[in-house]
PDB file of C-alpha atoms in Angstrom:
ATOM      1  CA  MET A 273      -4.065  71.381 216.336  1.00 47.00           C
ATOM      2  CA  MET A 274      -5.961  73.907 214.220  1.00 53.00           C
ATOM      3  CA  SER A 275      -3.983  76.255 212.025  1.00 58.00           C
ATOM      4  CA  SER A 276      -4.613  79.971 212.140  1.00 66.00           C
ATOM      5  CA  HIS A 277      -6.378  81.656 209.239  1.00 70.00           C
ATOM      6  CA  ALA A 278      -3.106  83.372 208.303  1.00 77.00           C
ATOM      7  CA  ASP A 279      -1.352  79.990 208.225  1.00 77.00           C
ATOM      8  CA  LEU A 280      -4.135  78.522 206.088  1.00 76.00           C
ATOM      9  CA  ASP A 281      -3.972  81.478 203.720  1.00 82.00           C
ATOM     10  CA  ARG A 282      -0.213  80.962 203.391  1.00 84.00           C
ATOM     11  CA  GLN A 283      -0.681  77.266 202.659  1.00 84.00           C
ATOM     12  CA  ILE A 284      -3.340  77.967 200.033  1.00 83.00           C
ATOM     13  CA  LYS A 285      -1.110  80.602 198.396  1.00 88.00           C
ATOM     14  CA  HIS A 286       1.753  78.096 198.429  1.00 87.00           C
ATOM     15  CA  LEU A 287      -0.405  75.489 196.656  1.00 86.00           C
ATOM     16  CA  MET A 288      -1.779  78.025 194.163  1.00 91.00           C
ATOM     17  CA  GLU A 289       1.821  78.764 193.167  1.00 93.00           C
ATOM     18  CA  CYS A 290       2.217  75.018 192.435  1.00 91.00           C
ATOM     19  CA  LYS A 291       4.778  74.631 195.195  1.00 89.00           C
ATOM     20  CA  PRO A 292       4.879  71.387 197.181  1.00 88.00           C
ATOM     21  CA  LEU A 293       3.426  71.242 200.661  1.00 85.00           C
ATOM     22  CA  HIS A 294       4.112  68.575 203.277  1.00 88.00           C
ATOM     23  CA  GLU A 295       1.500  65.827 203.323  1.00 92.00           C
ATOM     24  CA  ALA A 296       0.514  66.526 206.938  1.00 92.00           C
ATOM     25  CA  LYS A 297      -0.208  70.168 206.072  1.00 87.00           C
ATOM     26  CA  VAL A 298      -2.274  69.147 203.036  1.00 87.00           C
ATOM     27  CA  LYS A 299      -4.313  66.781 205.227  1.00 91.00           C
ATOM     28  CA  THR A 300      -4.895  69.550 207.772  1.00 88.00           C
ATOM     29  CA  LEU A 301      -5.903  71.941 205.017  1.00 86.00           C
ATOM     30  CA  CYS A 302      -8.321  69.382 203.519  1.00 88.00           C
ATOM     31  CA  ASN A 303      -9.863  68.613 206.913  1.00 90.00           C
ATOM     32  CA  GLN A 304     -10.434  72.295 207.601  1.00 86.00           C
ATOM     33  CA  ALA A 305     -11.890  72.854 204.130  1.00 84.00           C
ATOM     34  CA  ARG A 306     -14.220  69.896 204.702  1.00 87.00           C
ATOM     35  CA  ALA A 307     -15.353  71.338 208.044  1.00 87.00           C
ATOM     36  CA  ILE A 308     -16.245  74.594 206.303  1.00 85.00           C
ATOM     37  CA  LEU A 309     -17.928  73.022 203.270  1.00 87.00           C
ATOM     38  CA  VAL A 310     -20.185  70.613 205.189  1.00 88.00           C
ATOM     39  CA  GLU A 311     -21.821  73.658 206.780  1.00 90.00           C
ATOM     40  CA  GLU A 312     -22.884  75.033 203.387  1.00 91.00           C
ATOM     41  CA  TRP A 313     -26.603  74.708 202.578  1.00 89.00           C
ATOM     42  CA  ASN A 314     -25.925  73.287 199.118  1.00 85.00           C
ATOM     43  CA  VAL A 315     -23.644  70.480 200.306  1.00 87.00           C
ATOM     44  CA  GLN A 316     -25.461  67.271 201.149  1.00 85.00           C
ATOM     45  CA  PRO A 317     -24.129  63.962 202.443  1.00 86.00           C
ATOM     46  CA  VAL A 318     -24.117  61.232 199.804  1.00 87.00           C
ATOM     47  CA  LYS A 319     -24.038  57.515 200.545  1.00 86.00           C
ATOM     48  CA  CYS A 320     -21.184  55.838 198.664  1.00 92.00           C
ATOM     49  CA  PRO A 321     -20.729  54.277 196.255  1.00 95.00           C
ATOM     50  CA  VAL A 322     -22.640  56.693 194.028  1.00 95.00           C
ATOM     51  CA  ILE A 323     -23.012  57.216 190.291  1.00 94.00           C
ATOM     52  CA  VAL A 324     -22.794  60.904 189.419  1.00 93.00           C
ATOM     53  CA  CYS A 325     -24.922  61.800 186.404  1.00 90.00           C
ATOM     54  CA  ASP A 326     -24.830  64.926 184.321  1.00 85.00           C
ATOM     55  CA  ASP A 327     -28.054  66.792 183.578  1.00 84.00           C
ATOM     56  CA  ILE A 328     -30.261  64.481 181.492  1.00 85.00           C
ATOM     57  CA  HIS A 329     -32.339  67.437 180.198  1.00 82.00           C
ATOM     58  CA  SER A 330     -35.651  65.792 181.175  1.00 81.00           C
ATOM     59  CA  GLN A 331     -35.043  62.923 178.761  1.00 87.00           C
ATOM     60  CA  PHE A 332     -37.013  59.966 180.110  1.00 92.00           C
ATOM     61  CA  TYR A 333     -35.369  57.436 177.793  1.00 93.00           C
ATOM     62  CA  ASP A 334     -31.913  58.622 178.877  1.00 91.00           C
ATOM     63  CA  LEU A 335     -32.972  57.967 182.473  1.00 92.00           C
ATOM     64  CA  ILE A 336     -34.143  54.452 181.567  1.00 94.00           C
ATOM     65  CA  LYS A 337     -30.801  53.800 179.816  1.00 94.00           C
ATOM     66  CA  LEU A 338     -28.902  55.003 182.915  1.00 93.00           C
ATOM     67  CA  PHE A 339     -30.840  52.543 185.062  1.00 95.00           C
ATOM     68  CA  GLN A 340     -30.191  49.722 182.566  1.00 96.00           C
ATOM     69  CA  ILE A 341     -26.453  50.408 182.684  1.00 95.00           C
ATOM     70  CA  GLY A 342     -25.952  51.354 186.341  1.00 95.00           C
ATOM     71  CA  GLY A 343     -28.715  49.426 188.069  1.00 96.00           C
ATOM     72  CA  ASN A 344     -32.084  50.368 189.454  1.00 93.00           C
ATOM     73  CA  ALA A 345     -32.680  52.601 192.437  1.00 88.00           C
ATOM     74  CA  PRO A 346     -32.625  51.974 195.385  1.00 89.00           C
ATOM     75  CA  ASP A 347     -30.049  49.238 194.744  1.00 92.00           C
ATOM     76  CA  THR A 348     -27.761  51.833 193.140  1.00 95.00           C
ATOM     77  CA  ASN A 349     -27.151  55.331 194.490  1.00 94.00           C
ATOM     78  CA  TYR A 350     -27.389  58.163 191.965  1.00 93.00           C
ATOM     79  CA  LEU A 351     -26.543  61.839 192.185  1.00 91.00           C
ATOM     80  CA  PHE A 352     -28.138  63.860 189.394  1.00 89.00           C
ATOM     81  CA  MET A 353     -26.478  67.170 188.702  1.00 84.00           C
ATOM     82  CA  GLY A 354     -28.706  70.122 188.019  1.00 77.00           C
ATOM     83  CA  ASN A 355     -28.910  72.245 184.923  1.00 73.00           C
ATOM     84  CA  TYR A 356     -26.024  74.694 185.270  1.00 65.00           C
ATOM     85  CA  VAL A 357     -25.671  75.748 181.635  1.00 63.00           C
ATOM     86  CA  GLY A 358     -28.395  78.382 181.549  1.00 61.00           C
ATOM     87  CA  HIS A 359     -31.042  76.688 179.395  1.00 58.00           C
ATOM     88  CA  TYR A 360     -34.411  77.881 180.644  1.00 57.00           C
TER      89      TYR A 360
END
């Protein structure tokens, strides 16, 4: 059963106030958030397990070191985060 938007807003407000919420309601809230987020253009499915890597700032030798530690692609799945700190 899907909760109404008003009910979801109440649940979110409840959580933001650091008040406990029943597990079933948290699961419903998470499922509905997932349904919304998977429709976003910047959310992509990722095959698990995955190694999440910070921005390597175009450093080739850092990339080689990552592969030495984590394993070579395609045997290991990597997710490289973009440059979000404003260096242009």
